[in-house]
PDB file of C-alpha atoms in Angstrom:
ATOM      1  CA  MET O 175      76.969  59.758 -25.097  1.00 51.00           C
ATOM      2  CA  GLU O 176      78.036  56.115 -26.399  1.00 64.00           C
ATOM      3  CA  THR O 177      78.966  53.840 -24.203  1.00 68.00           C
ATOM      4  CA  PRO O 178      83.048  52.780 -24.808  1.00 77.00           C
ATOM      5  CA  ARG O 179      83.240  49.000 -25.869  1.00 87.00           C
ATOM      6  CA  PHE O 180      86.366  47.094 -24.808  1.00 92.00           C
ATOM      7  CA  GLU O 181      88.070  43.877 -26.339  1.00 93.00           C
ATOM      8  CA  ILE O 182      89.602  40.749 -23.856  1.00 95.00           C
ATOM      9  CA  TYR O 183      93.588  42.157 -22.386  1.00 96.00           C
ATOM     10  CA  ALA O 184      92.267  45.682 -23.477  1.00 95.00           C
ATOM     11  CA  PRO O 185      94.177  48.163 -21.053  1.00 96.00           C
ATOM     12  CA  VAL O 186      91.918  50.478 -19.242  1.00 96.00           C
ATOM     13  CA  ARG O 187      91.736  53.406 -16.878  1.00 95.00           C
ATOM     14  CA  ASN O 188      89.114  53.258 -14.239  1.00 92.00           C
ATOM     15  CA  THR O 189      87.699  57.166 -14.658  1.00 92.00           C
ATOM     16  CA  ILE O 190      87.057  57.575 -11.293  1.00 90.00           C
ATOM     17  CA  ASN O 191      89.955  56.770  -9.330  1.00 90.00           C
ATOM     18  CA  ASN O 192      92.635  56.681 -12.520  1.00 91.00           C
ATOM     19  CA  ALA O 193      93.408  52.552 -11.363  1.00 92.00           C
ATOM     20  CA  LEU O 194      94.415  50.518 -13.879  1.00 95.00           C
ATOM     21  CA  GLY O 195      94.068  46.996 -15.174  1.00 96.00           C
ATOM     22  CA  VAL O 196      93.797  44.736 -17.953  1.00 96.00           C
ATOM     23  CA  VAL O 197      90.235  43.560 -19.032  1.00 96.00           C
ATOM     24  CA  VAL O 198      89.624  39.941 -18.438  1.00 95.00           C
ATOM     25  CA  LYS O 199      85.907  39.437 -19.188  1.00 94.00           C
ATOM     26  CA  VAL O 200      82.820  41.473 -21.452  1.00 93.00           C
ATOM     27  CA  ALA O 201      79.042  40.995 -20.124  1.00 90.00           C
ATOM     28  CA  GLY O 202      77.441  43.507 -21.713  1.00 87.00           C
ATOM     29  CA  GLU O 203      78.102  46.795 -20.629  1.00 89.00           C
ATOM     30  CA  ASN O 204      79.761  44.855 -17.382  1.00 93.00           C
ATOM     31  CA  VAL O 205      83.827  44.743 -17.801  1.00 94.00           C
ATOM     32  CA  THR O 206      85.064  42.557 -15.241  1.00 95.00           C
ATOM     33  CA  ILE O 207      89.652  44.061 -14.588  1.00 95.00           C
ATOM     34  CA  GLN O 208      92.425  42.207 -13.199  1.00 95.00           C
ATOM     35  CA  PRO O 209      94.079  45.131 -11.629  1.00 94.00           C
ATOM     36  CA  GLN O 210      97.682  45.083 -11.584  1.00 90.00           C
ATOM     37  CA  ALA O 211      97.319  44.102  -7.610  1.00 86.00           C
ATOM     38  CA  GLY O 212      94.545  42.752  -5.588  1.00 87.00           C
ATOM     39  CA  GLU O 213      90.777  40.490  -6.763  1.00 90.00           C
ATOM     40  CA  ARG O 214      89.267  41.285 -10.068  1.00 93.00           C
ATOM     41  CA  MET O 215      86.556  43.936 -10.280  1.00 92.00           C
ATOM     42  CA  THR O 216      83.182  44.569 -12.585  1.00 93.00           C
ATOM     43  CA  PHE O 217      82.565  47.882 -13.531  1.00 91.00           C
ATOM     44  CA  ARG O 218      80.055  49.388 -16.297  1.00 92.00           C
ATOM     45  CA  ALA O 219      82.173  50.434 -18.854  1.00 92.00           C
ATOM     46  CA  GLN O 220      80.549  53.574 -18.906  1.00 91.00           C
ATOM     47  CA  TYR O 221      83.377  54.200 -15.394  1.00 92.00           C
ATOM     48  CA  LEU O 222      86.273  53.185 -18.147  1.00 94.00           C
ATOM     49  CA  ALA O 223      88.839  54.685 -20.479  1.00 94.00           C
ATOM     50  CA  PRO O 224      91.507  53.300 -22.759  1.00 94.00           C
ATOM     51  CA  ALA O 225      94.856  53.239 -21.607  1.00 94.00           C
ATOM     52  CA  THR O 226      97.118  55.775 -22.705  1.00 95.00           C
ATOM     53  CA  GLY O 227     100.275  54.903 -24.001  1.00 95.00           C
ATOM     54  CA  PRO O 228     102.668  54.707 -20.967  1.00 94.00           C
ATOM     55  CA  GLU O 229     100.015  53.335 -18.953  1.00 95.00           C
ATOM     56  CA  ALA O 230      99.500  50.795 -22.182  1.00 95.00           C
ATOM     57  CA  ALA O 231     103.600  49.691 -21.274  1.00 96.00           C
ATOM     58  CA  ALA O 232     102.859  49.416 -18.138  1.00 95.00           C
ATOM     59  CA  LEU O 233     100.335  47.056 -17.982  1.00 96.00           C
ATOM     60  CA  ALA O 234     102.009  45.140 -20.687  1.00 96.00           C
ATOM     61  CA  PRO O 235     103.445  42.299 -17.982  1.00 95.00           C
ATOM     62  CA  LEU O 236     100.347  42.066 -16.819  1.00 96.00           C
ATOM     63  CA  THR O 237      98.500  41.150 -19.836  1.00 96.00           C
ATOM     64  CA  ALA O 238     101.015  39.025 -20.869  1.00 96.00           C
ATOM     65  CA  ARG O 239     100.919  37.279 -17.384  1.00 95.00           C
ATOM     66  CA  LEU O 240      96.984  36.763 -17.989  1.00 95.00           C
ATOM     67  CA  ARG O 241      97.600  35.523 -21.818  1.00 94.00           C
ATOM     68  CA  ARG O 242      99.645  32.540 -21.178  1.00 94.00           C
ATOM     69  CA  GLU O 243      97.742  31.541 -17.434  1.00 92.00           C
ATOM     70  CA  GLU O 244      94.871  31.508 -20.120  1.00 92.00           C
ATOM     71  CA  GLU O 245      96.611  29.370 -22.543  1.00 91.00           C
ATOM     72  CA  GLU O 246      97.668  27.265 -20.303  1.00 88.00           C
ATOM     73  CA  ARG O 247      94.437  26.784 -19.089  1.00 86.00           C
ATOM     74  CA  ALA O 248      93.481  25.675 -22.890  1.00 82.00           C
ATOM     75  CA  LYS O 249      95.941  23.093 -23.109  1.00 82.00           C
ATOM     76  CA  PRO O 250      94.531  19.499 -23.034  1.00 79.00           C
ATOM     77  CA  LYS O 251      94.852  18.009 -19.722  1.00 75.00           C
ATOM     78  CA  ALA O 252      97.413  15.165 -18.969  1.00 76.00           C
ATOM     79  CA  PRO O 253      95.006  11.535 -18.557  1.00 78.00           C
ATOM     80  CA  PRO O 254      95.360  11.022 -15.142  1.00 84.00           C
ATOM     81  CA  ASP O 255      97.851   8.224 -13.671  1.00 91.00           C
ATOM     82  CA  PRO O 256      96.219   4.936 -13.681  1.00 94.00           C
ATOM     83  CA  GLU O 257      98.659   3.403 -11.118  1.00 94.00           C
ATOM     84  CA  LEU O 258      98.077   6.882  -8.528  1.00 93.00           C
ATOM     85  CA  ILE O 259      94.598   6.425  -8.474  1.00 94.00           C
ATOM     86  CA  ARG O 260      94.498   2.943  -7.346  1.00 95.00           C
ATOM     87  CA  ALA O 261      97.268   3.764  -5.374  1.00 94.00           C
ATOM     88  CA  GLU O 262      94.646   6.379  -3.475  1.00 92.00           C
ATOM     89  CA  PHE O 263      92.226   3.977  -2.970  1.00 95.00           C
ATOM     90  CA  VAL O 264      94.631   1.614  -1.452  1.00 94.00           C
ATOM     91  CA  LYS O 265      95.435   4.355   0.929  1.00 92.00           C
ATOM     92  CA  PHE O 266      91.595   5.082   1.207  1.00 93.00           C
ATOM     93  CA  LEU O 267      91.137   1.336   2.381  1.00 94.00           C
ATOM     94  CA  HIS O 268      94.214   1.386   4.691  1.00 94.00           C
ATOM     95  CA  HIS O 269      92.936   4.087   6.429  1.00 92.00           C
ATOM     96  CA  ILE O 270      89.639   2.583   6.670  1.00 93.00           C
ATOM     97  CA  GLU O 271      90.775  -0.967   8.038  1.00 95.00           C
ATOM     98  CA  VAL O 272      92.771   0.859  10.717  1.00 94.00           C
ATOM     99  CA  ARG O 273      89.731   1.532  12.573  1.00 93.00           C
ATOM    100  CA  TYR O 274      87.217  -0.927  10.991  1.00 94.00           C
ATOM    101  CA  PRO O 275      88.884  -3.768   9.702  1.00 95.00           C
ATOM    102  CA  ALA O 276      85.444  -6.192   9.261  1.00 94.00           C
ATOM    103  CA  GLN O 277      84.148  -2.994   7.308  1.00 94.00           C
ATOM    104  CA  ALA O 278      87.057  -2.268   5.064  1.00 95.00           C
ATOM    105  CA  LYS O 279      87.205  -6.273   3.849  1.00 94.00           C
ATOM    106  CA  ALA O 280      83.336  -5.851   3.564  1.00 94.00           C
ATOM    107  CA  PHE O 281      83.531  -2.842   1.183  1.00 96.00           C
ATOM    108  CA  GLY O 282      86.805  -4.045  -0.455  1.00 95.00           C
ATOM    109  CA  LEU O 283      84.757  -6.910  -1.455  1.00 95.00           C
ATOM    110  CA  PHE O 284      81.609  -4.809  -2.724  1.00 97.00           C
ATOM    111  CA  TRP O 285      83.631  -2.672  -4.742  1.00 97.00           C
ATOM    112  CA  SER O 286      85.098  -5.435  -6.745  1.00 96.00           C
ATOM    113  CA  GLY O 287      82.158  -6.208  -7.436  1.00 96.00           C
ATOM    114  CA  VAL O 288      81.047  -2.821  -8.166  1.00 97.00           C
ATOM    115  CA  LEU O 289      84.288  -2.481 -10.531  1.00 96.00           C
ATOM    116  CA  ALA O 290      83.210  -6.085 -12.147  1.00 95.00           C
ATOM    117  CA  ALA O 291      80.315  -3.961 -13.404  1.00 95.00           C
ATOM    118  CA  ALA O 292      81.500  -0.966 -13.970  1.00 93.00           C
ATOM    119  CA  GLY O 293      84.182  -1.484 -15.649  1.00 92.00           C
ATOM    120  CA  ASP O 294      87.803  -1.130 -13.664  1.00 94.00           C
ATOM    121  CA  ASN O 295      89.091   1.776 -16.013  1.00 92.00           C
ATOM    122  CA  PRO O 296      91.118   4.133 -13.394  1.00 94.00           C
ATOM    123  CA  GLY O 297      90.086   7.809 -14.789  1.00 91.00           C
ATOM    124  CA  VAL O 298      87.644   6.875 -17.066  1.00 90.00           C
ATOM    125  CA  THR O 299      84.628   4.523 -15.428  1.00 93.00           C
ATOM    126  CA  TRP O 300      86.141   5.603 -11.974  1.00 95.00           C
ATOM    127  CA  GLU O 301      88.069   8.025  -9.527  1.00 94.00           C
ATOM    128  CA  MET O 302      88.885   9.300  -5.894  1.00 93.00           C
ATOM    129  CA  LYS O 303      87.141  12.021  -4.872  1.00 84.00           C
ATOM    130  CA  PRO O 304      88.066  14.640  -2.084  1.00 70.00           C
ATOM    131  CA  HIS O 305      85.122  14.678   0.233  1.00 55.00           C
ATOM    132  CA  THR O 306      84.518  17.654   2.561  1.00 51.00           C
ATOM    133  CA  ALA O 307      85.876  15.691   5.558  1.00 55.00           C
ATOM    134  CA  LYS O 308      88.790  15.590   3.492  1.00 56.00           C
ATOM    135  CA  THR O 309      89.159  11.746   3.084  1.00 59.00           C
ATOM    136  CA  PRO O 310      89.090  11.110  -0.450  1.00 70.00           C
ATOM    137  CA  GLY O 311      86.761   8.353  -1.320  1.00 88.00           C
ATOM    138  CA  PRO O 312      85.774   6.710  -4.275  1.00 95.00           C
ATOM    139  CA  VAL O 313      83.428   7.899  -7.519  1.00 95.00           C
ATOM    140  CA  LEU O 314      82.115   5.626 -10.263  1.00 96.00           C
ATOM    141  CA  LYS O 315      81.854   7.828 -13.503  1.00 94.00           C
ATOM    142  CA  VAL O 316      79.334   7.532 -16.758  1.00 92.00           C
ATOM    143  CA  TYR O 317      79.792   8.556 -19.839  1.00 88.00           C
ATOM    144  CA  ASN O 318      76.838  11.483 -21.126  1.00 83.00           C
ATOM    145  CA  GLU O 319      75.878  11.657 -24.342  1.00 81.00           C
ATOM    146  CA  ALA O 320      74.192  15.334 -23.826  1.00 79.00           C
ATOM    147  CA  THR O 321      77.595  16.905 -22.818  1.00 81.00           C
ATOM    148  CA  GLN O 322      80.691  14.171 -24.716  1.00 80.00           C
ATOM    149  CA  LYS O 323      82.211  13.827 -20.972  1.00 84.00           C
ATOM    150  CA  TRP O 324      82.937  11.242 -18.320  1.00 87.00           C
ATOM    151  CA  VAL O 325      80.738  12.593 -15.588  1.00 90.00           C
ATOM    152  CA  TYR O 326      80.591  11.326 -11.789  1.00 92.00           C
ATOM    153  CA  CYS O 327      77.397   8.787 -11.381  1.00 93.00           C
ATOM    154  CA  LEU O 328      77.714   7.118  -7.790  1.00 95.00           C
ATOM    155  CA  THR O 329      79.994   8.700  -4.881  1.00 95.00           C
ATOM    156  CA  PHE O 330      80.696   6.050  -2.369  1.00 95.00           C
ATOM    157  CA  ILE O 331      81.503   7.596   2.021  1.00 93.00           C
ATOM    158  CA  ALA O 332      82.954   4.463   3.406  1.00 91.00           C
ATOM    159  CA  GLY O 333      83.784   4.210   7.049  1.00 89.00           C
ATOM    160  CA  TRP O 334      82.205   3.060   9.730  1.00 91.00           C
ATOM    161  CA  GLY O 335      79.263   2.056   7.066  1.00 93.00           C
ATOM    162  CA  LEU O 336      78.239   3.112   4.055  1.00 95.00           C
ATOM    163  CA  ARG O 337      76.976   5.585   2.121  1.00 95.00           C
ATOM    164  CA  MET O 338      75.888   5.966  -1.456  1.00 96.00           C
ATOM    165  CA  GLU O 339      75.011   8.618  -3.393  1.00 96.00           C
ATOM    166  CA  ILE O 340      73.545   8.424  -6.603  1.00 96.00           C
ATOM    167  CA  LYS O 341      72.411  11.537  -9.671  1.00 95.00           C
ATOM    168  CA  LYS O 342      69.022  10.681 -10.217  1.00 95.00           C
ATOM    169  CA  GLU O 343      69.726  11.223 -14.132  1.00 92.00           C
ATOM    170  CA  PHE O 344      71.188   7.731 -14.074  1.00 93.00           C
ATOM    171  CA  LEU O 345      69.435   6.097 -11.690  1.00 95.00           C
ATOM    172  CA  PRO O 346      67.623   3.523 -13.632  1.00 95.00           C
ATOM    173  CA  ALA O 347      63.583   4.016 -12.309  1.00 95.00           C
ATOM    174  CA  GLU O 348      63.615   0.029 -11.463  1.00 96.00           C
ATOM    175  CA  PHE O 349      66.160   0.457  -9.226  1.00 97.00           C
ATOM    176  CA  VAL O 350      65.339   3.762  -7.094  1.00 97.00           C
ATOM    177  CA  PRO O 351      64.030   2.184  -3.531  1.00 97.00           C
ATOM    178  CA  LEU O 352      67.633   1.018  -3.852  1.00 97.00           C
ATOM    179  CA  PHE O 353      67.908   4.655  -2.485  1.00 97.00           C
ATOM    180  CA  PRO O 354      65.645   5.760  -0.661  1.00 97.00           C
ATOM    181  CA  ILE O 355      66.776   9.114   0.871  1.00 96.00           C
ATOM    182  CA  ASP O 356      65.885  11.826  -1.591  1.00 95.00           C
ATOM    183  CA  HIS O 357      66.815  15.109  -2.488  1.00 91.00           C
ATOM    184  CA  ALA O 358      71.202  13.711  -2.205  1.00 90.00           C
ATOM    185  CA  MET O 359      73.656  16.151  -4.106  1.00 88.00           C
ATOM    186  CA  PHE O 360      71.333  19.197  -2.715  1.00 87.00           C
ATOM    187  CA  GLY O 361      68.494  17.765  -4.611  1.00 88.00           C
ATOM    188  CA  ALA O 362      69.966  16.462  -7.367  1.00 91.00           C
ATOM    189  CA  GLY O 363      70.372  13.059  -6.523  1.00 94.00           C
ATOM    190  CA  ARG O 364      69.455  10.079  -4.054  1.00 96.00           C
ATOM    191  CA  ALA O 365      71.287   8.366  -1.316  1.00 96.00           C
ATOM    192  CA  VAL O 366      71.374   5.090   0.607  1.00 97.00           C
ATOM    193  CA  GLU O 367      72.864   4.542   4.353  1.00 96.00           C
ATOM    194  CA  LEU O 368      73.961   0.990   5.077  1.00 95.00           C
ATOM    195  CA  VAL O 369      75.439  -0.810   7.712  1.00 95.00           C
ATOM    196  CA  TYR O 370      78.025  -3.711   6.702  1.00 94.00           C
ATOM    197  CA  ALA O 371      76.713  -6.271   9.179  1.00 91.00           C
ATOM    198  CA  LYS O 372      73.067  -6.122   7.262  1.00 92.00           C
ATOM    199  CA  PHE O 373      74.757  -5.626   3.942  1.00 93.00           C
ATOM    200  CA  THR O 374      75.504  -9.448   3.184  1.00 92.00           C
ATOM    201  CA  PRO O 375      76.176 -10.421  -0.230  1.00 92.00           C
ATOM    202  CA  GLU O 376      72.631 -11.057  -1.269  1.00 94.00           C
ATOM    203  CA  LYS O 377      71.541  -6.932  -0.471  1.00 95.00           C
ATOM    204  CA  GLN O 378      74.367  -6.510  -2.417  1.00 96.00           C
ATOM    205  CA  GLN O 379      73.867  -7.804  -5.694  1.00 96.00           C
ATOM    206  CA  PRO O 380      70.668  -5.569  -5.882  1.00 97.00           C
ATOM    207  CA  TYR O 381      72.951  -2.789  -6.202  1.00 98.00           C
ATOM    208  CA  VAL O 382      75.984  -4.159  -8.441  1.00 97.00           C
ATOM    209  CA  ASP O 383      73.116  -5.353 -10.893  1.00 97.00           C
ATOM    210  CA  CYS O 384      72.058  -1.629 -10.897  1.00 97.00           C
ATOM    211  CA  VAL O 385      75.514  -0.384 -11.759  1.00 96.00           C
ATOM    212  CA  LYS O 386      75.607  -3.093 -14.570  1.00 95.00           C
ATOM    213  CA  GLU O 387      72.422  -0.750 -15.771  1.00 95.00           C
ATOM    214  CA  ILE O 388      73.662   2.145 -15.481  1.00 94.00           C
ATOM    215  CA  TYR O 389      76.702   1.382 -17.593  1.00 90.00           C
ATOM    216  CA  ASN O 390      74.352  -0.564 -20.087  1.00 88.00           C
ATOM    217  CA  LYS O 391      71.959   2.401 -20.403  1.00 84.00           C
ATOM    218  CA  ASN O 392      75.001   4.653 -21.079  1.00 75.00           C
ATOM    219  CA  VAL O 393      77.025   3.333 -23.501  1.00 61.00           C
ATOM    220  CA  ARG O 394      80.841   5.040 -23.148  1.00 60.00           C
ATOM    221  CA  PRO O 395      82.495   4.655 -26.272  1.00 54.00           C
ATOM    222  CA  ALA O 396      86.428   3.022 -26.622  1.00 50.00           C
ATOM    223  CA  ALA O 397      88.562   4.234 -23.906  1.00 46.00           C
TER     224      ALA O 397
END
């Protein structure tokens, strides 16, 4: 018996329990459906059958909703508001300043040097990224020619001390010693942890130079 084939958004019936649903993904003989209620489920195509006319009519509102959701996802996203990103950074720095005034000042000065090297273009060259502790932090982005997208490159986790995590693929070989902690970012990056009292302007400069080199090697298109 030939295995039935289904198209996306096809109304179907589970032949085992007669539950109705709409096809949302097909991968070989595996078919994922969105039931009328509950989570999506994946079945072998042999256990599904085309819905009858009345069953398809009952599924019509669900089918229409799934199509609308897909259309919304496909629409180009509005560019991020640079001023909102700057405001998030100010809020982030203020939260550090409340607890560690000297550290906030030191990080603010270092961040200014980083932006001078990377380009101060919020939403393009940098943005605020939530961390696992629910505290947002700044992250630099570079243009990936292979994917033609702006991607995360260097993450800053700032507070009492400063931790920086960089993706290995963007780290120039001559600057690898600046990030002695390997296997950061689940193995995809390297990291360094610094104490502000020892992070003098002289020690900051190599990191700024590293950022400059990264952006020299990853030429970005006009924003």
